[in-house]
Amino acid sequence: MTKSHTTTGAPLFADHPFVQELPAPLVAAMGRVAVERTYATGDILLREGEPAREFLLVVSGKVALEAVMPARPRLTIQTVGPGEVVGWSWLTPPHRWRLDARAVKPTQAFAIDSDILRTLLDEDPANGYKFLLHLLPFIAQRLENTQFQLLDVHGD
Amino acid sequence: MATDAVAFAGADASVQGQSLVPVPYVVRSLTRETADTVTLVLDPDHGGERPRFQPGQFNMLYVFGVGEAAISICGDLEQRDRLVHTVRSAGKISQALSEMPPGSTVGVRGPYGTGWPLDKAVGKDVVIVAGGLGLPPLRPAIYDLVRHRDRYGRIEIIYGARSPKDLVYYSEIQTWRARPGLRFQTTVDTAGRDWYGDVGLVTARLPDARFDPANTVAFLCGPEIMMRLTAQALETRGVPPAAIYVSLERNMKCAVGICGHCQFGPEFVCRDGPVFSYDEVRRFMTVREV
C-alpha cells in the first residue's frame, strides 16, 4: 500500500456527504479519529485478503474496486467517487478485504481506524444502527450493480 | 387500386403515403466500430439526396436474398448526400449488413417512425442517456444539439457499455467532450486496468449530472431495463415523466403499422414510436408479457 501523504485532524470531515445525516455526536467522534489520506494514481488503497483495518470516505478522485482471479486479468467491477465510501469488510468477521481498491486518479480520502469505529458503534447501538442504515444503500448499490451486470443492462 | 390508406400497385405499394418499396443504395464505406459492430455509409444509387429524416427515426434495410431489418438512422441531418447506419451483428440480416463490401447494393425504405422531439428541448437543459447500441439512434440528435448549442441549456450525456471495447464512436466522443457547454460521461460494466473511466451503471453517473429537473428534457435509448431504471432515477430527481422520452425496440416487419409484429400495448412501435414519451408507455414497461 502506498500512502504518499498522511496528516491527522480533518477539518472538513463533517462536510463529507456520508456523514451529513449521521447523529452529530457520532460524526464528532469519527472526526476526531479520521485521518486524511492522499493517493497517487495507481496506488493500492486496500488489497484482497489483507486485514480490513480502515473505513474510507472518498473526498475527491476515483477509486476502482477490482476483483482478482488467478491467471486472469484484474477486473474493475465498480468505481467509487467523491462522497462515496470504500470498504465494509471491517464490519463483519473475518475482517479481511474481499476486493482490491486502486486509485485511478489522484485521490483524497478520510480513513477511520476500523477497531475504533467498531467500538464507537458497539458502545452506542442506537447511533450504530443509524450508521448501518446509512451504509446499507452503498452495500445495496453494489448488489444492484452486480445484479444489473448479470442482466446486461448496458448490452444490446 | 385500393381506395383507402393502403395501396398495392406493384412498384407503387404504399401505406398512408409511405412507400413499401425499397430504393437501392450503394455501400460507400464500412467502418468497424467494435468487434461486432460496423457503421455503413450508403449513397443513393440514383444520385441526388436521401429523404429528410428526424433524429430517432429508422429505415428498413434490405439485404437482397437475405431479408430486411429495422435499423436506426445515425448520421447527420445536414449531410443530405448519404445515409449512415450503425449495425451490430446479431442475426442473419445484421450479419449480412456487417459484411457488405463497398460497392454492394442495399435496399432502403423509410424513414419511418417518430423522432426525438428536439423542439421541446429548446430553452431547456437536455439529458441524454444511452446504453449499449442506444447511442447510434441518439447521434443525429447530438449533432443537432452541438450545431445549435445556443438554443439549449446544459447538455449532459451519459453513455454506458458492457466494456471499454464495446464503446462505439469513441474518437467522436472525445471531440464532443472537448466542446464547451456539453458534458459527456462514459461508464462500463466491467473493465481492465487500462481503463481510467467510470465502472458502474449509467444511473450511478446521474448524480454528477447538472441540470434543472423542472426545466429538463431527457432522451433515453438502450436496453429497456436501462431506460426504465434511468427514467425512474430522473423522475426521483424531479424530471416530469412527460419530459422523458424513450426509444423502444420491437420486432418490426412492415414498419407502417399494419402487420402487428411490433405491437406494444395499444401502440405499434414502428408507427407510433419508436420514440415515446415515458408518460405514454411507462405502464407497459413493467408488464411481464406485452
Coordinates of C-alpha atoms in Angstrom, one line a residue:
Chain A
M1 CA 0.0 0.0 0.0
T2 CA 1.3 3.4 -0.9
K3 CA 0.4 6.5 1.1
S4 CA 2.0 9.5 -0.3
H5 CA 0.7 11.8 2.4
T6 CA -0.9 11.3 5.8
T7 CA -2.0 14.0 8.2
T8 CA -4.0 13.9 11.4
G9 CA -7.0 16.1 12.0
A10 CA -9.7 16.5 9.4
P11 CA -11.2 19.9 9.5
L12 CA -13.6 19.1 6.5
F13 CA -14.6 15.7 7.8
A14 CA -18.0 17.0 8.9
D15 CA -18.6 18.2 5.3
H16 CA -18.3 14.7 3.8
P17 CA -21.7 13.7 2.2
F18 CA -21.7 10.3 4.0
V19 CA -21.8 11.9 7.5
Q20 CA -24.3 14.6 6.7
E21 CA -27.3 12.8 8.3
L22 CA -25.5 10.9 10.9
P23 CA -26.0 11.9 14.6
A24 CA -23.7 14.8 15.5
P25 CA -22.0 13.0 18.4
L26 CA -21.1 10.1 16.2
V27 CA -19.8 12.4 13.5
A28 CA -17.7 14.3 16.1
A29 CA -16.3 11.1 17.4
M30 CA -15.5 9.8 13.9
G31 CA -14.0 13.2 13.0
R32 CA -11.6 13.0 16.0
V33 CA -10.0 9.8 14.7
A34 CA -10.3 10.4 11.0
V35 CA -7.0 11.0 9.1
E36 CA -6.7 12.4 5.7
R37 CA -5.1 10.3 3.1
T38 CA -3.8 11.2 -0.4
Y39 CA -3.2 8.6 -3.0
A40 CA -1.4 8.9 -6.3
T41 CA -2.8 7.3 -9.5
G42 CA -2.1 3.6 -9.3
D43 CA -1.8 3.4 -5.5
I44 CA -3.4 0.4 -3.9
L45 CA -5.8 1.5 -1.1
L46 CA -6.6 -2.0 0.1
R47 CA -5.8 -5.5 -1.0
E48 CA -8.0 -8.6 -1.0
G49 CA -7.2 -11.0 1.8
E50 CA -5.4 -8.4 4.0
P51 CA -6.9 -7.3 7.3
A52 CA -9.6 -4.7 6.9
R53 CA -8.4 -2.0 9.2
E54 CA -9.9 1.1 7.8
F55 CA -13.2 2.7 6.7
L56 CA -12.5 5.1 3.8
L57 CA -14.6 8.1 2.8
V58 CA -13.6 9.4 -0.6
V59 CA -13.3 13.2 -0.8
S60 CA -12.0 13.6 -4.3
G61 CA -10.6 11.4 -7.2
K62 CA -11.7 8.0 -8.2
V63 CA -11.1 4.5 -6.8
A64 CA -11.5 1.3 -8.8
L65 CA -12.8 -1.8 -7.0
E66 CA -11.0 -4.8 -8.6
A67 CA -11.7 -8.5 -8.5
V68 CA -8.5 -10.5 -8.8
M69 CA -8.7 -14.0 -10.3
P70 CA -5.8 -16.4 -10.7
A71 CA -4.5 -16.5 -14.3
R72 CA -6.9 -13.8 -15.4
P73 CA -6.6 -10.1 -15.8
R74 CA -7.9 -7.9 -13.0
L75 CA -11.4 -6.8 -13.5
T76 CA -12.8 -3.5 -12.3
I77 CA -16.3 -4.1 -11.1
Q78 CA -17.2 -0.6 -9.9
T79 CA -15.6 2.8 -9.5
V80 CA -16.2 5.0 -6.4
G81 CA -16.0 8.7 -6.4
P82 CA -16.3 11.8 -4.2
G83 CA -18.9 11.5 -1.5
E84 CA -18.9 7.7 -1.6
V85 CA -17.2 5.1 0.7
V86 CA -14.9 2.3 0.2
G87 CA -14.9 -1.0 2.2
W88 CA -17.2 -2.5 4.7
S89 CA -15.4 -5.8 5.2
W90 CA -14.2 -4.4 8.6
L91 CA -17.7 -4.7 9.9
T92 CA -18.0 -8.5 9.8
P93 CA -15.6 -11.3 10.5
P94 CA -13.1 -12.3 9.3
H95 CA -12.5 -8.6 8.8
R96 CA -10.5 -9.1 5.7
W97 CA -10.9 -7.2 2.4
R98 CA -12.8 -9.1 -0.3
L99 CA -11.6 -6.9 -3.2
D100 CA -8.7 -4.7 -4.2
A101 CA -9.1 -1.0 -4.3
R102 CA -6.8 1.1 -6.5
A103 CA -6.7 4.9 -7.2
V104 CA -7.3 5.6 -10.9
K105 CA -6.9 9.3 -10.3
P106 CA -5.2 11.3 -7.6
T107 CA -7.5 10.6 -4.7
Q108 CA -8.1 12.1 -1.3
A109 CA -10.0 10.2 1.4
F110 CA -10.7 10.2 5.1
A111 CA -9.6 7.0 6.8
I112 CA -11.1 5.8 10.1
D113 CA -9.4 3.0 12.1
S114 CA -12.0 0.2 12.0
D115 CA -11.3 -1.1 15.5
I116 CA -12.1 2.3 16.9
L117 CA -15.1 2.7 14.7
R118 CA -16.5 -0.7 15.6
T119 CA -16.0 0.2 19.3
L120 CA -17.9 3.5 18.7
L121 CA -20.8 1.7 17.1
D122 CA -20.8 -1.1 19.7
E123 CA -20.9 1.3 22.6
D124 CA -23.8 3.3 21.2
P125 CA -26.1 0.8 19.5
A126 CA -28.7 3.5 18.6
N127 CA -26.2 5.5 16.7
G128 CA -24.6 2.3 15.5
Y129 CA -27.9 1.3 13.9
K130 CA -28.2 4.7 12.2
F131 CA -24.7 4.3 10.9
L132 CA -25.6 0.9 9.4
L133 CA -28.8 2.3 7.9
H134 CA -26.5 4.9 6.2
L135 CA -24.0 2.4 5.0
L136 CA -26.7 0.0 3.7
P137 CA -27.5 1.9 0.5
F138 CA -23.9 1.6 -0.6
I139 CA -23.9 -2.1 0.0
A140 CA -27.3 -2.4 -1.8
Q141 CA -25.9 -0.4 -4.7
R142 CA -23.1 -2.8 -5.1
L143 CA -25.5 -5.7 -5.0
E144 CA -27.8 -3.9 -7.5
N145 CA -24.8 -3.2 -9.7
T146 CA -23.9 -6.9 -9.8
Q147 CA -27.5 -7.8 -10.5
F148 CA -27.7 -5.5 -13.4
Q149 CA -24.3 -6.6 -14.8
L150 CA -25.8 -10.1 -14.9
L151 CA -28.9 -8.7 -16.6
D152 CA -26.6 -7.0 -19.2
V153 CA -28.2 -3.6 -18.6
H154 CA -25.7 -1.9 -21.0
G155 CA -26.0 -4.7 -23.6
D156 CA -27.9 -4.5 -26.8
Chain B
M1 CA -56.2 0.1 -56.9
A2 CA -57.2 0.4 -53.2
T3 CA -59.3 3.4 -52.2
D4 CA -58.3 3.6 -48.5
A5 CA -55.0 4.3 -46.9
V6 CA -53.4 1.1 -48.1
A7 CA -52.5 0.9 -51.8
F8 CA -50.9 -2.0 -53.5
A9 CA -50.0 -1.3 -57.1
G10 CA -46.8 -3.0 -57.9
A11 CA -43.8 -0.7 -57.6
D12 CA -46.0 2.0 -56.0
A13 CA -47.2 0.0 -53.0
S14 CA -47.7 2.4 -50.1
V15 CA -49.5 2.8 -46.8
Q16 CA -50.7 6.3 -45.8
G17 CA -48.3 7.8 -48.3
Q18 CA -45.3 5.8 -47.0
S19 CA -43.7 3.7 -49.7
L20 CA -43.2 0.0 -49.0
V21 CA -40.8 -0.4 -51.9
P22 CA -37.0 -0.5 -51.2
V23 CA -34.9 2.0 -53.0
P24 CA -31.4 0.9 -54.0
Y25 CA -28.4 2.5 -52.2
V26 CA -24.7 1.7 -52.6
V27 CA -22.4 1.0 -49.8
R28 CA -19.8 3.8 -49.8
S29 CA -17.9 2.6 -46.8
L30 CA -18.0 0.3 -43.9
T31 CA -16.2 1.2 -40.7
R32 CA -15.6 -1.2 -37.9
E33 CA -16.7 0.3 -34.5
T34 CA -16.2 -2.7 -32.3
A35 CA -15.7 -6.5 -32.8
D36 CA -19.3 -7.0 -33.8
T37 CA -20.5 -3.5 -34.8
V38 CA -20.0 -1.6 -38.0
T39 CA -21.1 1.8 -39.4
L40 CA -22.3 1.8 -43.0
V41 CA -22.3 4.9 -45.2
L42 CA -24.8 4.5 -48.1
D43 CA -25.1 6.6 -51.2
P44 CA -28.4 6.9 -53.1
D45 CA -27.9 4.6 -56.1
H46 CA -29.8 7.1 -58.3
G47 CA -27.6 10.0 -57.1
G48 CA -29.0 13.2 -55.5
E49 CA -30.1 13.4 -51.9
R50 CA -31.6 11.0 -49.5
P51 CA -35.0 11.7 -48.0
R52 CA -35.1 14.1 -45.0
F53 CA -35.4 12.3 -41.6
Q54 CA -35.9 13.3 -38.0
P55 CA -33.3 12.2 -35.4
G56 CA -34.6 8.9 -33.8
Q57 CA -36.3 7.6 -36.9
F58 CA -35.3 4.3 -38.6
N59 CA -35.0 2.8 -42.0
M60 CA -35.8 -0.8 -43.2
L61 CA -32.6 -2.1 -44.7
Y62 CA -33.0 -4.9 -47.2
V63 CA -30.2 -7.3 -47.9
F64 CA -31.4 -8.9 -51.2
G65 CA -31.8 -12.6 -50.8
V66 CA -31.4 -12.5 -47.0
G67 CA -34.1 -10.2 -45.6
E68 CA -35.0 -6.9 -44.1
A69 CA -34.3 -5.3 -40.7
A70 CA -35.2 -2.1 -39.0
I71 CA -32.0 0.0 -38.3
S72 CA -31.9 3.5 -36.7
I73 CA -30.5 6.3 -38.8
C74 CA -27.4 7.6 -37.0
G75 CA -25.9 10.2 -39.4
D76 CA -26.0 13.9 -39.6
L77 CA -29.3 15.6 -40.7
E78 CA -27.3 18.1 -42.7
Q79 CA -25.3 15.6 -44.7
R80 CA -28.0 15.1 -47.4
D81 CA -25.9 13.0 -49.8
R82 CA -25.6 10.0 -47.6
L83 CA -27.4 7.6 -45.2
V84 CA -25.5 6.4 -42.1
H85 CA -26.4 3.3 -40.1
T86 CA -24.6 1.5 -37.3
V87 CA -25.3 -2.2 -37.2
R88 CA -24.4 -4.8 -34.6
S89 CA -24.1 -8.3 -36.0
A90 CA -26.8 -10.2 -34.0
G91 CA -28.7 -12.2 -36.6
K92 CA -28.6 -13.3 -40.3
I93 CA -29.6 -9.9 -41.7
S94 CA -27.4 -7.8 -39.4
Q95 CA -24.5 -10.1 -40.0
A96 CA -25.0 -9.8 -43.8
L97 CA -25.2 -6.0 -43.4
S98 CA -22.0 -6.1 -41.3
E99 CA -20.1 -7.9 -44.1
M100 CA -21.3 -5.8 -47.1
P101 CA -18.3 -4.7 -49.1
P102 CA -18.2 -1.1 -50.5
G103 CA -20.0 -1.0 -53.9
S104 CA -22.6 -3.5 -53.0
T105 CA -26.3 -2.6 -53.1
V106 CA -28.7 -2.4 -50.2
G107 CA -32.5 -1.8 -50.4
V108 CA -33.7 1.1 -48.2
R109 CA -37.2 2.1 -47.4
G110 CA -38.1 4.8 -44.9
P111 CA -37.6 6.9 -42.9
Y112 CA -40.2 5.6 -40.5
G113 CA -41.5 6.3 -37.0
T114 CA -41.3 9.2 -34.6
G115 CA -38.2 11.1 -33.7
W116 CA -36.6 12.8 -30.7
P117 CA -38.7 16.0 -30.1
L118 CA -35.8 18.4 -30.2
D119 CA -38.2 21.3 -30.5
K120 CA -39.5 20.6 -26.9
A121 CA -35.9 20.8 -25.7
V122 CA -35.3 24.4 -26.9
G123 CA -34.5 26.6 -23.9
K124 CA -34.2 23.7 -21.6
D125 CA -31.5 21.5 -20.1
V126 CA -31.0 18.3 -22.1
V127 CA -30.1 14.9 -20.5
I128 CA -29.2 12.1 -22.9
V129 CA -28.6 8.6 -21.5
A130 CA -27.6 5.8 -23.9
G131 CA -26.8 2.2 -23.1
G132 CA -25.0 -0.3 -25.5
L133 CA -26.2 0.3 -29.0
G134 CA -28.5 3.0 -27.8
L135 CA -26.0 5.7 -28.8
P136 CA -26.4 5.5 -32.6
P137 CA -30.1 6.4 -32.6
L138 CA -29.2 9.4 -30.5
R139 CA -26.3 10.6 -32.6
P140 CA -28.3 12.7 -35.0
A141 CA -29.9 14.5 -32.0
I142 CA -26.4 15.1 -30.5
Y143 CA -25.2 16.5 -33.9
D144 CA -28.2 18.9 -33.8
L145 CA -27.6 19.9 -30.2
V146 CA -23.9 20.6 -30.9
R147 CA -24.7 22.5 -34.1
H148 CA -27.3 24.7 -32.4
R149 CA -25.7 24.8 -28.9
D150 CA -27.1 28.3 -28.1
R151 CA -30.7 27.0 -28.3
Y152 CA -30.4 24.8 -25.3
G153 CA -29.4 25.0 -21.6
R154 CA -27.0 22.5 -20.1
I155 CA -26.3 19.4 -22.1
E156 CA -25.4 16.2 -20.2
I157 CA -24.7 12.9 -22.0
I158 CA -24.2 9.6 -20.2
Y159 CA -23.2 6.6 -22.2
G160 CA -22.8 3.1 -20.8
A161 CA -21.4 -0.1 -22.4
R162 CA -20.5 -3.6 -21.4
S163 CA -16.8 -2.9 -21.5
P164 CA -14.5 -0.2 -23.0
K165 CA -14.1 -2.2 -26.2
D166 CA -17.9 -2.1 -26.7
L167 CA -18.0 1.8 -26.8
V168 CA -18.9 3.0 -30.3
Y169 CA -17.9 6.3 -31.9
Y170 CA -15.0 6.5 -29.4
S171 CA -13.0 9.2 -31.2
E172 CA -16.1 11.2 -31.9
I173 CA -16.9 11.1 -28.2
Q174 CA -13.5 12.7 -27.5
T175 CA -14.4 15.5 -30.0
W176 CA -17.8 16.1 -28.3
R177 CA -16.1 16.1 -24.9
A178 CA -13.8 18.9 -26.0
R179 CA -16.7 21.2 -26.8
P180 CA -17.7 23.8 -24.3
G181 CA -21.1 23.5 -22.6
L182 CA -21.5 19.8 -23.1
R183 CA -20.6 17.1 -20.7
F184 CA -20.2 13.5 -21.9
Q185 CA -19.7 10.8 -19.3
T186 CA -19.0 7.2 -20.2
T187 CA -19.2 4.2 -17.9
V188 CA -18.8 0.5 -18.4
D189 CA -20.0 -2.7 -16.6
T190 CA -16.5 -4.1 -16.2
A191 CA -13.0 -3.1 -17.3
G192 CA -9.4 -4.0 -17.1
R193 CA -6.6 -1.9 -15.6
D194 CA -6.1 0.1 -18.8
W195 CA -9.5 1.8 -18.3
Y196 CA -9.4 5.0 -16.2
G197 CA -13.0 5.9 -16.6
D198 CA -16.0 5.0 -14.6
V199 CA -17.3 1.5 -13.9
G200 CA -20.9 1.0 -12.9
L201 CA -24.4 1.8 -14.1
V202 CA -25.4 4.9 -16.1
T203 CA -27.7 5.7 -13.2
A204 CA -24.7 5.9 -10.9
R205 CA -23.5 8.8 -13.1
L206 CA -26.7 10.8 -12.9
P207 CA -26.0 12.4 -9.5
D208 CA -22.9 14.1 -11.2
A209 CA -25.1 15.5 -14.0
R210 CA -26.0 19.2 -13.6
F211 CA -29.5 20.1 -14.8
D212 CA -32.6 21.8 -13.5
P213 CA -35.1 18.9 -13.2
A214 CA -38.2 21.0 -13.7
N215 CA -36.7 22.5 -16.9
T216 CA -35.2 19.4 -18.4
V217 CA -35.9 17.2 -21.4
A218 CA -34.4 13.7 -21.3
F219 CA -33.8 11.3 -24.2
L220 CA -33.1 7.7 -23.3
C221 CA -32.1 4.8 -25.6
G222 CA -30.8 1.4 -24.8
P223 CA -32.0 -1.9 -23.3
E224 CA -35.4 -1.4 -21.9
I225 CA -34.4 -2.2 -18.3
M226 CA -31.7 0.5 -18.5
M227 CA -34.3 3.0 -19.8
R228 CA -36.7 2.1 -17.0
L229 CA -34.1 2.5 -14.3
T230 CA -32.9 5.8 -15.7
A231 CA -36.4 7.1 -16.1
Q232 CA -37.2 6.2 -12.5
A233 CA -34.0 7.9 -11.4
L234 CA -34.8 11.0 -13.4
E235 CA -38.3 11.1 -12.0
T236 CA -37.0 10.7 -8.5
R237 CA -34.8 13.8 -9.1
G238 CA -37.9 15.7 -10.3
V239 CA -38.0 15.4 -14.0
P240 CA -41.6 15.2 -15.1
P241 CA -42.4 11.8 -16.8
A242 CA -43.8 13.7 -19.8
A243 CA -40.4 15.3 -20.4
I244 CA -38.6 11.9 -20.5
Y245 CA -38.5 10.2 -23.9
V246 CA -37.6 6.6 -24.6
S247 CA -36.9 4.7 -27.8
L248 CA -38.4 1.3 -27.8
E249 CA -37.3 -1.6 -29.9
R250 CA -39.5 -4.4 -31.1
N251 CA -39.6 -6.9 -33.9
M252 CA -40.6 -4.6 -36.8
K253 CA -41.6 -6.0 -40.1
C254 CA -43.8 -3.8 -42.2
A255 CA -42.7 -0.5 -40.5
V256 CA -46.0 1.1 -41.3
G257 CA -48.3 -0.2 -38.6
I258 CA -50.2 -2.9 -40.5
C259 CA -48.6 -6.3 -39.7
G260 CA -48.7 -6.0 -35.9
H261 CA -45.4 -7.6 -35.2
C262 CA -44.2 -4.7 -33.1
Q263 CA -47.4 -4.2 -31.1
F264 CA -46.7 -2.8 -27.6
G265 CA -49.9 -2.5 -25.6
P266 CA -52.2 -0.3 -27.7
E267 CA -49.3 1.1 -29.8
F268 CA -47.4 -0.1 -32.8
V269 CA -43.7 0.7 -32.1
C270 CA -43.0 1.2 -35.9
R271 CA -45.7 3.7 -36.5
D272 CA -46.5 5.3 -33.1
G273 CA -42.8 5.1 -31.9
P274 CA -40.1 4.1 -31.7
V275 CA -39.7 7.4 -29.6
F276 CA -42.4 7.7 -27.0
S277 CA -42.9 9.9 -24.0
Y278 CA -42.2 7.8 -20.9
D279 CA -45.6 9.0 -19.6
E280 CA -47.3 7.2 -22.5
V281 CA -45.6 3.9 -22.1
R282 CA -44.4 3.6 -18.5
R283 CA -47.4 1.4 -17.5
F284 CA -46.5 -1.2 -20.2
M285 CA -42.7 -1.1 -19.4
T286 CA -43.2 -3.1 -16.2
V287 CA -45.8 -5.6 -17.7
R288 CA -44.1 -9.0 -18.0
E289 CA -45.9 -10.1 -21.2
V290 CA -46.8 -7.3 -23.6

